[in-house]
Amino acid sequence: MLQLVIGTLLLLFGLQWLRTAIMRAGGLATLRDEQAAFRAEQEAGRLAGHQVRLGLDWMAFVVSFKECSSKGWKSSSS
């Protein structure tokens, strides 16, 4: 039963991804501007300020934690 539920969810997400890819290839949907998204994230990081509590720069800690966690999840799933 669990395999059926997970398989159905994967199929639905895969079809949504395929639909978006076809729309982008056909020119009906715009591509995401990665440089603009990076600049927005960079500016948000600058505006967050520099807070040091308990000897940690919290913005740097959270960004590093997110990066290491995502890399760990990717390598453990392959």
Backbone as JSON, one array per atom type, in Angstrom:
{
  "sequence": "MLQLVIGTLLLLFGLQWLRTAIMRAGGLATLRDEQAAFRAEQEAGRLAGHQVRLGLDWMAFVVSFKECSSKGWKSSSS",
  "N": [[0.83, -1.2, 0.0], [1.92, 1.25, 0.84], [3.9, 1.56, -1.08], [2.34, 1.98, -3.33], [1.12, 4.45, -2.77], [3.38, 6.14, -2.56], [4.45, 5.78, -5.11], [2.37, 6.85, -6.68], [2.43, 9.54, -5.86], [5.01, 10.25, -6.73], [4.66, 9.92, -9.48], [2.73, 11.9, -10.01], [4.16, 14.27, -9.31], [6.23, 14.02, -11.16], [4.85, 14.21, -13.59], [3.96, 16.84, -13.4], [6.4, 18.18, -13.48], [7.22, 17.43, -16.06], [5.21, 18.64, -17.61], [5.74, 21.36, -17.1], [8.31, 21.54, -18.2], [7.77, 21.02, -20.91], [6.14, 23.21, -21.49], [7.98, 25.3, -21.1], [9.83, 24.7, -23.1], [8.25, 25.09, -25.31], [7.9, 27.78, -25.2], [5.85, 28.86, -23.74], [6.01, 29.21, -21.05], [8.08, 31.08, -18.87], [11.63, 30.99, -18.43], [13.4, 30.61, -15.37], [15.13, 33.3, -13.99], [18.17, 32.88, -13.0], [20.34, 34.43, -12.19], [19.15, 36.79, -11.28], [17.69, 35.75, -9.16], [19.78, 34.9, -7.52], [21.0, 37.36, -6.94], [18.94, 38.55, -5.47], [18.82, 36.84, -3.22], [21.37, 37.29, -2.23], [21.23, 39.99, -1.54], [19.28, 39.84, 0.45], [20.73, 38.45, 2.34], [22.68, 40.35, 2.96], [21.07, 42.34, 4.11], [20.25, 41.05, 6.36], [22.04, 41.45, 8.31], [24.69, 41.44, 10.79], [24.81, 39.4, 13.25], [26.01, 38.33, 16.28], [25.74, 35.78, 18.46], [26.23, 33.86, 21.31], [28.77, 33.37, 20.43], [28.55, 32.74, 17.73], [28.09, 33.53, 14.3], [25.05, 33.9, 13.19], [23.71, 34.01, 10.69], [25.65, 33.05, 8.91], [25.96, 30.52, 10.03], [23.42, 29.29, 9.63], [23.22, 29.3, 6.81], [25.44, 27.72, 6.14], [24.72, 25.33, 7.43], [22.39, 24.61, 6.03], [23.46, 24.17, 3.46], [25.33, 22.07, 3.91], [23.6, 20.12, 4.9], [21.87, 19.66, 2.72], [23.69, 18.66, 0.86], [24.46, 16.35, 2.18], [22.06, 14.92, 2.24], [21.67, 14.5, -0.48], [23.87, 12.9, -1.18], [23.42, 10.68, 0.39], [21.17, 9.59, -0.7], [21.87, 8.54, -3.1]],
  "CA": [[0.0, 0.0, 0.0], [2.8, 2.4, 0.92], [4.55, 1.71, -2.39], [1.35, 2.54, -4.25], [0.96, 5.86, -2.44], [4.61, 6.83, -2.93], [4.52, 5.74, -6.57], [1.4, 7.8, -7.21], [2.94, 10.89, -5.62], [6.13, 10.47, -7.64], [4.1, 10.07, -10.82], [2.1, 13.23, -10.1], [5.22, 15.28, -9.35], [6.94, 13.86, -12.42], [4.02, 14.76, -14.66], [3.98, 18.29, -13.26], [7.7, 18.6, -13.97], [7.2, 17.25, -17.51], [4.33, 19.67, -18.15], [6.47, 22.62, -17.03], [9.41, 21.46, -19.16], [7.19, 21.16, -22.25], [5.7, 24.6, -21.64], [9.17, 26.13, -21.27], [10.4, 24.41, -24.43], [7.35, 25.68, -26.29], [7.86, 29.22, -25.05], [4.64, 29.28, -23.03], [6.41, 29.55, -19.67], [9.39, 31.7, -18.87], [12.69, 30.37, -17.65], [13.72, 31.34, -14.16], [16.37, 34.07, -14.1], [18.99, 32.44, -11.86], [21.18, 35.53, -11.71], [18.29, 37.69, -10.5], [17.37, 35.06, -7.91], [20.99, 34.94, -6.71], [21.16, 38.74, -6.45], [17.93, 38.78, -4.43], [19.27, 36.11, -2.02], [22.56, 37.97, -1.75], [20.78, 41.22, -0.89], [18.62, 39.44, 1.7], [21.81, 38.12, 3.27], [23.29, 41.6, 3.42], [20.12, 43.04, 4.96], [20.06, 40.3, 7.61], [22.95, 42.02, 9.3], [25.74, 40.6, 11.38], [24.47, 39.17, 14.65], [26.82, 37.3, 16.93], [25.21, 35.34, 19.75], [26.89, 32.63, 21.76], [30.0, 33.18, 19.68], [28.27, 32.3, 16.37], [27.44, 34.4, 13.33], [23.89, 33.05, 12.92], [23.41, 33.93, 9.26], [26.63, 32.13, 8.33], [25.67, 29.18, 10.55], [22.24, 28.74, 8.97], [23.55, 29.05, 5.4], [26.34, 26.56, 6.11], [23.96, 24.15, 7.82], [21.52, 24.24, 4.91], [24.29, 23.63, 2.38], [25.86, 20.76, 4.32], [22.48, 19.18, 5.02], [21.39, 19.28, 1.39], [24.72, 17.8, 0.26], [24.39, 15.07, 2.87], [20.86, 14.21, 1.8], [21.86, 14.1, -1.87], [24.83, 11.79, -1.27], [22.88, 9.49, 1.05], [20.1, 9.02, -1.49], [22.37, 7.91, -4.33]],
  "C": [[0.87, 1.26, 0.0], [3.5, 2.65, -0.42], [3.6, 2.33, -3.41], [1.19, 4.04, -4.01], [2.19, 6.65, -2.88], [4.76, 6.87, -4.46], [3.57, 6.73, -7.22], [1.88, 9.24, -7.03], [4.11, 11.2, -6.56], [5.65, 10.67, -9.07], [3.48, 11.45, -11.0], [3.14, 14.34, -10.16], [5.99, 15.22, -10.66], [6.15, 14.43, -13.59], [3.98, 16.28, -14.6], [5.31, 18.85, -13.79], [7.74, 18.52, -15.49], [6.36, 18.32, -18.18], [5.04, 21.02, -18.19], [7.6, 22.64, -18.06], [8.89, 21.63, -20.59], [6.75, 22.6, -22.5], [6.89, 25.53, -21.83], [9.78, 25.93, -22.65], [9.55, 25.04, -25.53], [7.24, 27.19, -26.19], [6.65, 29.75, -24.32], [4.92, 29.67, -21.58], [7.82, 30.11, -19.71], [10.38, 30.89, -18.04], [12.95, 31.22, -16.42], [15.07, 32.04, -14.35], [17.21, 33.78, -12.85], [19.86, 33.57, -11.31], [20.37, 36.51, -10.87], [17.94, 37.05, -9.15], [18.58, 35.09, -6.97], [21.21, 36.34, -6.12], [20.17, 39.04, -5.34], [18.32, 38.08, -3.12], [20.48, 36.8, -1.39], [22.18, 39.25, -1.0], [20.07, 40.91, 0.42], [19.65, 39.08, 2.76], [22.48, 39.36, 3.82], [22.38, 42.34, 4.4], [19.9, 42.34, 6.3], [20.97, 40.81, 8.7], [23.92, 40.99, 9.84], [25.46, 40.48, 12.87], [25.34, 38.05, 15.2], [26.2, 37.02, 18.29], [25.86, 34.0, 20.08], [28.13, 32.32, 20.94], [29.8, 32.72, 18.24], [27.67, 33.43, 15.55], [26.27, 33.57, 12.79], [23.54, 32.95, 11.45], [24.36, 32.94, 8.59], [26.36, 30.69, 8.78], [24.51, 28.54, 9.8], [22.53, 28.41, 7.51], [24.45, 27.81, 5.28], [25.6, 25.27, 6.44], [23.07, 23.67, 6.68], [22.31, 23.6, 3.79], [24.8, 22.23, 2.72], [24.75, 19.71, 4.41], [22.01, 18.72, 3.65], [22.41, 18.39, 0.68], [24.69, 16.41, 0.88], [23.19, 14.25, 2.42], [21.01, 13.71, 0.37], [22.79, 12.88, -1.95], [24.28, 10.53, -0.61], [21.78, 8.83, 0.22], [20.61, 8.34, -2.75], [23.11, 6.64, -4.07]]
}
